[in-house]
PDB file of C-alpha atoms and ligand atoms in Angstrom:
ATOM      1  CA  MET I   1      39.137-129.223 144.375  1.00 48.00           C
ATOM      2  CA  ALA I   2      36.411-126.841 143.068  1.00 59.00           C
ATOM      3  CA  VAL I   3      33.183-128.499 142.472  1.00 56.00           C
ATOM      4  CA  GLU I   4      32.689-128.950 138.274  1.00 55.00           C
ATOM      5  CA  THR I   5      30.165-126.136 137.357  1.00 53.00           C
ATOM      6  CA  LYS I   6      28.372-127.123 134.382  1.00 56.00           C
ATOM      7  CA  THR I   7      26.900-129.960 135.217  1.00 73.00           C
ATOM      8  CA  ILE I   8      25.320-130.060 138.572  1.00 94.00           C
ATOM      9  CA  THR I   9      22.115-131.093 139.123  1.00 97.00           C
ATOM     10  CA  ALA I  10      19.154-131.213 141.687  1.00 97.00           C
ATOM     11  CA  ILE I  11      20.546-134.286 143.267  1.00 97.00           C
ATOM     12  CA  GLU I  12      23.919-133.438 143.317  1.00 97.00           C
ATOM     13  CA  VAL I  13      22.943-130.363 145.373  1.00 98.00           C
ATOM     14  CA  MET I  14      21.181-132.631 147.524  1.00 98.00           C
ATOM     15  CA  ARG I  15      23.302-135.353 148.153  1.00 97.00           C
ATOM     16  CA  ASP I  16      26.505-133.480 148.389  1.00 97.00           C
ATOM     17  CA  ALA I  17      26.096-132.881 152.256  1.00 97.00           C
ATOM     18  CA  PRO I  18      23.462-134.211 154.548  1.00 98.00           C
ATOM     19  CA  VAL I  19      22.328-130.273 154.936  1.00 98.00           C
ATOM     20  CA  ILE I  20      21.753-127.608 152.960  1.00 98.00           C
ATOM     21  CA  PRO I  21      22.338-124.233 155.241  1.00 98.00           C
ATOM     22  CA  VAL I  22      19.704-121.711 154.657  1.00 98.00           C
ATOM     23  CA  ILE I  23      21.557-118.513 155.126  1.00 98.00           C
ATOM     24  CA  VAL I  24      20.832-115.294 155.411  1.00 98.00           C
ATOM     25  CA  LEU I  25      23.711-112.289 155.244  1.00 98.00           C
ATOM     26  CA  HIS I  26      23.140-109.095 155.901  1.00 98.00           C
ATOM     27  CA  ASP I  27      26.957-108.067 155.358  1.00 98.00           C
ATOM     28  CA  VAL I  28      28.688-108.772 152.382  1.00 98.00           C
ATOM     29  CA  LYS I  29      31.739-109.163 154.370  1.00 98.00           C
ATOM     30  CA  ASP I  30      30.497-111.838 156.127  1.00 98.00           C
ATOM     31  CA  ALA I  31      29.910-113.952 153.015  1.00 98.00           C
ATOM     32  CA  VAL I  32      33.302-115.181 152.146  1.00 98.00           C
ATOM     33  CA  PRO I  33      34.402-116.335 155.922  1.00 98.00           C
ATOM     34  CA  LEU I  34      31.077-117.823 156.358  1.00 98.00           C
ATOM     35  CA  ALA I  35      31.441-119.765 153.340  1.00 98.00           C
ATOM     36  CA  ARG I  36      34.881-120.926 154.349  1.00 98.00           C
ATOM     37  CA  ALA I  37      33.975-122.087 157.619  1.00 98.00           C
ATOM     38  CA  LEU I  38      31.162-124.017 156.213  1.00 98.00           C
ATOM     39  CA  VAL I  39      33.412-125.508 153.644  1.00 98.00           C
ATOM     40  CA  ALA I  40      35.771-126.433 156.500  1.00 98.00           C
ATOM     41  CA  GLY I  41      33.062-128.204 158.186  1.00 98.00           C
ATOM     42  CA  GLY I  42      32.645-130.348 155.196  1.00 98.00           C
ATOM     43  CA  ILE I  43      29.156-128.451 153.662  1.00 98.00           C
ATOM     44  CA  ARG I  44      29.999-126.804 150.178  1.00 98.00           C
ATOM     45  CA  MET I  45      26.169-126.959 148.871  1.00 98.00           C
ATOM     46  CA  LEU I  46      25.419-123.123 150.270  1.00 98.00           C
ATOM     47  CA  GLU I  47      21.629-121.468 150.307  1.00 98.00           C
ATOM     48  CA  VAL I  48      22.035-117.826 150.149  1.00 98.00           C
ATOM     49  CA  THR I  49      18.261-116.596 150.758  1.00 98.00           C
ATOM     50  CA  LEU I  50      17.312-113.498 148.329  1.00 98.00           C
ATOM     51  CA  ARG I  51      15.570-112.289 151.825  1.00 98.00           C
ATOM     52  CA  THR I  52      18.189-109.494 151.977  1.00 98.00           C
ATOM     53  CA  ARG I  53      19.572-106.791 149.827  1.00 97.00           C
ATOM     54  CA  GLU I  54      23.203-107.741 150.187  1.00 98.00           C
ATOM     55  CA  ALA I  55      22.363-111.760 149.106  1.00 98.00           C
ATOM     56  CA  LEU I  56      23.029-111.231 145.307  1.00 98.00           C
ATOM     57  CA  GLU I  57      26.317-109.698 145.902  1.00 98.00           C
ATOM     58  CA  CYS I  58      27.344-112.148 148.965  1.00 98.00           C
ATOM     59  CA  ILE I  59      26.359-115.094 146.192  1.00 98.00           C
ATOM     60  CA  GLU I  60      28.551-113.550 143.423  1.00 98.00           C
ATOM     61  CA  ILE I  61      31.811-112.831 145.956  1.00 98.00           C
ATOM     62  CA  ILE I  62      31.276-116.307 147.110  1.00 98.00           C
ATOM     63  CA  ALA I  63      31.280-117.686 143.634  1.00 98.00           C
ATOM     64  CA  LYS I  64      34.400-115.894 143.067  1.00 98.00           C
ATOM     65  CA  GLU I  65      36.022-116.280 146.022  1.00 98.00           C
ATOM     66  CA  VAL I  66      35.672-119.585 147.641  1.00 98.00           C
ATOM     67  CA  PRO I  67      36.364-121.918 144.698  1.00 96.00           C
ATOM     68  CA  ASP I  68      35.001-125.155 147.083  1.00 97.00           C
ATOM     69  CA  ALA I  69      31.819-123.574 147.365  1.00 98.00           C
ATOM     70  CA  VAL I  70      28.768-124.123 145.571  1.00 98.00           C
ATOM     71  CA  PRO I  71      26.865-120.976 146.379  1.00 98.00           C
ATOM     72  CA  GLY I  72      22.732-121.200 145.393  1.00 98.00           C
ATOM     73  CA  ALA I  73      20.169-118.624 145.937  1.00 98.00           C
ATOM     74  CA  GLY I  74      17.383-119.477 148.100  1.00 98.00           C
ATOM     75  CA  THR I  75      13.665-117.562 148.342  1.00 98.00           C
ATOM     76  CA  ILE I  76      13.405-117.391 144.258  1.00 98.00           C
ATOM     77  CA  ARG I  77      10.054-116.284 143.992  1.00 98.00           C
ATOM     78  CA  SER I  78       9.668-115.145 140.575  1.00 98.00           C
ATOM     79  CA  ALA I  79      11.273-115.265 137.254  1.00 98.00           C
ATOM     80  CA  ALA I  80      12.983-112.424 137.793  1.00 98.00           C
ATOM     81  CA  ASP I  81      14.393-113.598 140.828  1.00 98.00           C
ATOM     82  CA  ALA I  82      16.147-116.841 139.340  1.00 98.00           C
ATOM     83  CA  GLN I  83      17.373-114.469 136.348  1.00 98.00           C
ATOM     84  CA  ALA I  84      19.343-111.971 139.129  1.00 98.00           C
ATOM     85  CA  SER I  85      20.514-115.163 141.041  1.00 98.00           C
ATOM     86  CA  ALA I  86      21.998-117.276 137.537  1.00 98.00           C
ATOM     87  CA  LEU I  87      23.561-113.668 136.758  1.00 98.00           C
ATOM     88  CA  ALA I  88      25.383-113.474 140.078  1.00 98.00           C
ATOM     89  CA  GLY I  89      26.728-117.234 139.738  1.00 97.00           C
ATOM     90  CA  ALA I  90      24.387-119.013 141.550  1.00 98.00           C
ATOM     91  CA  ARG I  91      24.753-122.827 140.525  1.00 98.00           C
ATOM     92  CA  PHE I  92      21.112-123.995 142.115  1.00 98.00           C
ATOM     93  CA  GLY I  93      18.048-122.494 143.599  1.00 98.00           C
ATOM     94  CA  VAL I  94      15.655-122.985 145.999  1.00 98.00           C
ATOM     95  CA  SER I  95      12.329-121.831 146.071  1.00 98.00           C
ATOM     96  CA  PRO I  96       9.868-121.533 148.941  1.00 98.00           C
ATOM     97  CA  GLY I  97       6.673-122.212 146.912  1.00 98.00           C
ATOM     98  CA  TYR I  98       6.259-123.388 143.224  1.00 98.00           C
ATOM     99  CA  THR I  99       5.033-121.635 140.086  1.00 98.00           C
ATOM    100  CA  ARG I 100       5.424-122.577 136.639  1.00 98.00           C
ATOM    101  CA  ALA I 101       6.984-118.958 136.001  1.00 98.00           C
ATOM    102  CA  VAL I 102       9.633-119.877 138.452  1.00 98.00           C
ATOM    103  CA  GLY I 103      10.008-123.707 137.072  1.00 98.00           C
ATOM    104  CA  LYS I 104      10.442-122.058 133.325  1.00 98.00           C
ATOM    105  CA  ALA I 105      12.913-119.639 134.023  1.00 98.00           C
ATOM    106  CA  CYS I 106      15.015-121.720 135.979  1.00 98.00           C
ATOM    107  CA  HIS I 107      14.730-124.279 133.176  1.00 97.00           C
ATOM    108  CA  ASP I 108      15.550-121.743 130.428  1.00 97.00           C
ATOM    109  CA  LEU I 109      18.765-120.731 132.389  1.00 97.00           C
ATOM    110  CA  GLY I 110      19.825-124.027 133.403  1.00 96.00           C
ATOM    111  CA  LEU I 111      19.935-123.652 136.837  1.00 97.00           C
ATOM    112  CA  PRO I 112      18.722-126.368 138.759  1.00 98.00           C
ATOM    113  CA  LEU I 113      15.861-125.825 140.929  1.00 98.00           C
ATOM    114  CA  LEU I 114      14.590-127.711 144.495  1.00 98.00           C
ATOM    115  CA  PRO I 115      11.043-126.171 144.522  1.00 98.00           C
ATOM    116  CA  GLY I 116       8.968-125.846 147.387  1.00 98.00           C
ATOM    117  CA  VAL I 117       6.278-127.738 148.176  1.00 98.00           C
ATOM    118  CA  ALA I 118       3.856-128.718 150.953  1.00 98.00           C
ATOM    119  CA  THR I 119       0.556-130.275 149.335  1.00 98.00           C
ATOM    120  CA  GLY I 120       0.188-133.451 146.821  1.00 98.00           C
ATOM    121  CA  SER I 121      -1.249-130.987 143.980  1.00 98.00           C
ATOM    122  CA  GLU I 122       1.657-128.925 144.291  1.00 98.00           C
ATOM    123  CA  ILE I 123       4.241-132.014 143.904  1.00 98.00           C
ATOM    124  CA  MET I 124       2.165-133.160 141.248  1.00 98.00           C
ATOM    125  CA  MET I 125       2.385-129.963 139.155  1.00 98.00           C
ATOM    126  CA  ALA I 126       6.437-129.440 140.004  1.00 98.00           C
ATOM    127  CA  GLN I 127       6.503-133.599 138.334  1.00 98.00           C
ATOM    128  CA  GLU I 128       4.706-132.291 135.383  1.00 98.00           C
ATOM    129  CA  ASP I 129       7.131-129.750 134.840  1.00 97.00           C
ATOM    130  CA  GLY I 130       9.827-132.292 135.088  1.00 97.00           C
ATOM    131  CA  PHE I 131      11.161-131.713 138.819  1.00 97.00           C
ATOM    132  CA  THR I 132      11.460-134.884 141.023  1.00 96.00           C
ATOM    133  CA  GLU I 133      14.140-133.276 143.568  1.00 98.00           C
ATOM    134  CA  LEU I 134      11.867-130.885 145.779  1.00 98.00           C
ATOM    135  CA  LYS I 135      11.866-129.023 149.149  1.00 98.00           C
ATOM    136  CA  PHE I 136       9.209-130.097 151.307  1.00 98.00           C
ATOM    137  CA  PHE I 137       8.528-126.858 153.161  1.00 98.00           C
ATOM    138  CA  PRO I 138       7.701-125.722 155.902  1.00 98.00           C
ATOM    139  CA  ALA I 139       8.584-129.307 156.737  1.00 98.00           C
ATOM    140  CA  VAL I 140       7.789-129.755 160.484  1.00 98.00           C
ATOM    141  CA  GLN I 141       4.523-127.239 160.528  1.00 98.00           C
ATOM    142  CA  ALA I 142       2.883-129.068 157.316  1.00 98.00           C
ATOM    143  CA  GLY I 143       3.207-132.605 158.891  1.00 98.00           C
ATOM    144  CA  GLY I 144       6.769-133.429 159.157  1.00 98.00           C
ATOM    145  CA  ILE I 145       8.031-137.191 159.323  1.00 98.00           C
ATOM    146  CA  ALA I 146       4.382-138.496 159.006  1.00 98.00           C
ATOM    147  CA  MET I 147       3.654-136.124 156.079  1.00 98.00           C
ATOM    148  CA  LEU I 148       6.971-137.707 154.322  1.00 98.00           C
ATOM    149  CA  LYS I 149       5.470-141.342 155.055  1.00 98.00           C
ATOM    150  CA  ALA I 150       2.322-140.452 153.977  1.00 98.00           C
ATOM    151  CA  TRP I 151       3.992-139.107 150.561  1.00 98.00           C
ATOM    152  CA  GLN I 152       6.030-142.508 149.860  1.00 97.00           C
ATOM    153  CA  GLY I 153       3.522-144.469 148.764  1.00 96.00           C
ATOM    154  CA  PRO I 154       1.657-142.527 145.774  1.00 98.00           C
ATOM    155  CA  PHE I 155       5.143-140.239 145.401  1.00 98.00           C
ATOM    156  CA  GLY I 156       7.844-142.954 145.866  1.00 97.00           C
ATOM    157  CA  ASP I 157       9.775-141.326 142.974  1.00 97.00           C
ATOM    158  CA  VAL I 158      10.270-137.952 144.548  1.00 98.00           C
ATOM    159  CA  LYS I 159      13.365-137.429 146.877  1.00 98.00           C
ATOM    160  CA  PHE I 160      12.613-134.736 149.456  1.00 98.00           C
ATOM    161  CA  CYS I 161      14.731-131.885 151.614  1.00 98.00           C
ATOM    162  CA  PRO I 162      12.347-131.073 154.103  1.00 98.00           C
ATOM    163  CA  THR I 163      13.269-127.793 155.547  1.00 98.00           C
ATOM    164  CA  GLY I 164      11.571-125.273 158.351  1.00 98.00           C
ATOM    165  CA  GLY I 165      11.706-126.357 161.679  1.00 98.00           C
ATOM    166  CA  VAL I 166      14.629-128.886 161.022  1.00 98.00           C
ATOM    167  CA  THR I 167      17.045-129.011 164.177  1.00 98.00           C
ATOM    168  CA  ALA I 168      20.272-130.882 164.812  1.00 97.00           C
ATOM    169  CA  ALA I 169      17.905-133.006 167.331  1.00 97.00           C
ATOM    170  CA  ASN I 170      15.105-134.003 164.697  1.00 98.00           C
ATOM    171  CA  ALA I 171      17.375-134.151 161.455  1.00 98.00           C
ATOM    172  CA  PRO I 172      18.409-137.424 162.077  1.00 98.00           C
ATOM    173  CA  GLU I 173      15.012-139.051 161.813  1.00 98.00           C
ATOM    174  CA  PHE I 174      14.179-137.155 158.507  1.00 98.00           C
ATOM    175  CA  LEU I 175      17.686-138.059 157.053  1.00 98.00           C
ATOM    176  CA  SER I 176      16.618-141.994 158.258  1.00 98.00           C
ATOM    177  CA  LEU I 177      13.540-141.498 155.531  1.00 98.00           C
ATOM    178  CA  ALA I 178      13.944-143.343 152.311  1.00 97.00           C
ATOM    179  CA  ASN I 179      12.486-140.159 150.141  1.00 98.00           C
ATOM    180  CA  VAL I 180      14.482-137.688 152.113  1.00 98.00           C
ATOM    181  CA  ALA I 181      18.065-136.943 150.411  1.00 98.00           C
ATOM    182  CA  CYS I 182      18.912-134.501 152.529  1.00 98.00           C
ATOM    183  CA  VAL I 183      17.342-131.629 154.887  1.00 98.00           C
ATOM    184  CA  GLY I 184      17.769-127.779 154.755  1.00 98.00           C
ATOM    185  CA  GLY I 185      17.985-125.585 158.238  1.00 97.00           C
ATOM    186  CA  SER I 186      19.728-122.366 159.059  1.00 98.00           C
ATOM    187  CA  TRP I 187      20.553-124.077 162.883  1.00 98.00           C
ATOM    188  CA  ILE I 188      23.844-124.299 161.493  1.00 98.00           C
ATOM    189  CA  VAL I 189      24.171-120.638 160.731  1.00 98.00           C
ATOM    190  CA  PRO I 190      22.626-118.758 163.511  1.00 98.00           C
ATOM    191  CA  THR I 191      21.997-115.064 163.427  1.00 98.00           C
ATOM    192  CA  ASP I 192      23.928-114.334 166.038  1.00 98.00           C
ATOM    193  CA  ALA I 193      27.554-116.776 165.317  1.00 98.00           C
ATOM    194  CA  ILE I 194      27.098-114.576 161.783  1.00 98.00           C
ATOM    195  CA  ALA I 195      26.910-111.412 163.829  1.00 97.00           C
ATOM    196  CA  ALA I 196      29.682-112.073 166.000  1.00 98.00           C
ATOM    197  CA  GLY I 197      31.644-113.396 163.360  1.00 98.00           C
ATOM    198  CA  ASP I 198      32.052-116.685 165.249  1.00 98.00           C
ATOM    199  CA  TRP I 199      33.202-118.381 162.534  1.00 98.00           C
ATOM    200  CA  VAL I 200      34.833-121.325 164.594  1.00 98.00           C
ATOM    201  CA  ARG I 201      31.312-121.952 166.152  1.00 98.00           C
ATOM    202  CA  ILE I 202      29.942-122.452 162.502  1.00 98.00           C
ATOM    203  CA  GLU I 203      32.595-124.536 161.463  1.00 98.00           C
ATOM    204  CA  ALA I 204      31.988-126.615 164.398  1.00 98.00           C
ATOM    205  CA  LEU I 205      28.142-126.915 163.564  1.00 98.00           C
ATOM    206  CA  ALA I 206      28.687-127.815 159.804  1.00 98.00           C
ATOM    207  CA  ARG I 207      30.780-130.324 160.755  1.00 98.00           C
ATOM    208  CA  GLU I 208      28.602-131.976 163.081  1.00 98.00           C
ATOM    209  CA  ALA I 209      25.663-131.660 160.557  1.00 98.00           C
ATOM    210  CA  SER I 210      27.919-132.896 157.887  1.00 97.00           C
ATOM    211  CA  GLN I 211      28.690-136.308 160.332  1.00 96.00           C
ATOM    212  CA  LEU I 212      25.018-136.923 160.037  1.00 96.00           C
ATOM    213  CA  ALA I 213      24.014-140.316 158.973  1.00 93.00           C
ATOM    214  CA  ARG I 214      21.825-141.072 156.065  1.00 86.00           C
TER     215      ARG I 214
HETATM  216  O1  ELE R   1      13.412-118.407 153.167  1.00 62.50           O
HETATM  217  C1  ELE R   1      13.123-119.573 151.996  1.00 62.50           C
HETATM  218  O2  ELE R   1      13.377-119.245 151.177  1.00 62.50           O
HETATM  219  C2  ELE R   1      12.709-120.353 152.975  1.00 62.50           C
HETATM  220  O3  ELE R   1      11.964-121.560 151.919  1.00 62.50           O
HETATM  221  C3  ELE R   1      12.780-120.291 154.393  1.00 62.50           C
HETATM  222  C4  ELE R   1      13.830-121.354 155.120  1.00 62.50           C
HETATM  223  O4  ELE R   1      13.718-122.530 154.679  1.00 62.50           O
HETATM  224  C5  ELE R   1      13.442-121.593 156.483  1.00 62.50           C
HETATM  225  O5  ELE R   1      12.870-120.387 157.193  1.00 62.50           O
HETATM  226  C6  ELE R   1      14.485-122.332 157.607  1.00 62.50           C
HETATM  227  O6  ELE R   1      13.605-122.810 158.047  1.00 62.50           O
HETATM  228  P1  ELE R   1      14.370-122.852 159.919  1.00 62.50           P
HETATM  229  O7  ELE R   1      15.393-123.691 159.711  1.00 62.50           O
HETATM  230  O8  ELE R   1      13.319-123.264 160.656  1.00 62.50           O
HETATM  231  O9  ELE R   1      15.103-121.589 160.326  1.00 62.50           O
END
């Protein structure tokens, strides 16, 4: 059954599955089979990064052709990125950092945003602007589990999606933390599997990821 479009919120994006795949697509023809494989494996929230020229077209075709998937745009770095993503049919946005301009654009567009943060000041700025579900990026490189535990005190009302260096091996420990709602990562969408069209492998990786405990 297709996920209702208009009412999705950032926390719903985070709670749908334990893992949000961070997807890099270079070829539009891969978008639909990849999205179908992820959905078959139990992952519906799909972050398609705006790192490639093809990304917006990929979001558009997933939105049209895979009703059970919820395409989102990653690597949103400007208001223009947010606008183009919403126009293409992205249902949520993820940014590697936070600026007021990006926050305001997403707010005005009604596009739920997981803003990227790596410091207390960035968390406070995002919170001031009304965001309480945040991406911790780059999670492992910026302090990992220990950082998230330290944030539990002053920022106990924030839920994080740690992303960057998260793998099948360390995801369970991240997911066991009370302030972690889900994790993000590229490990379930390996570049070589996409290039080879190995959708069976990606479906298997998604299935394993979707069964991780939180
Ligand atoms: O492109 C973006 O907007 C990003 O924020 C970067 C990604 O989140 C990380 O590159 C994922 O990290 P890995 O799972 O270690 O590959």
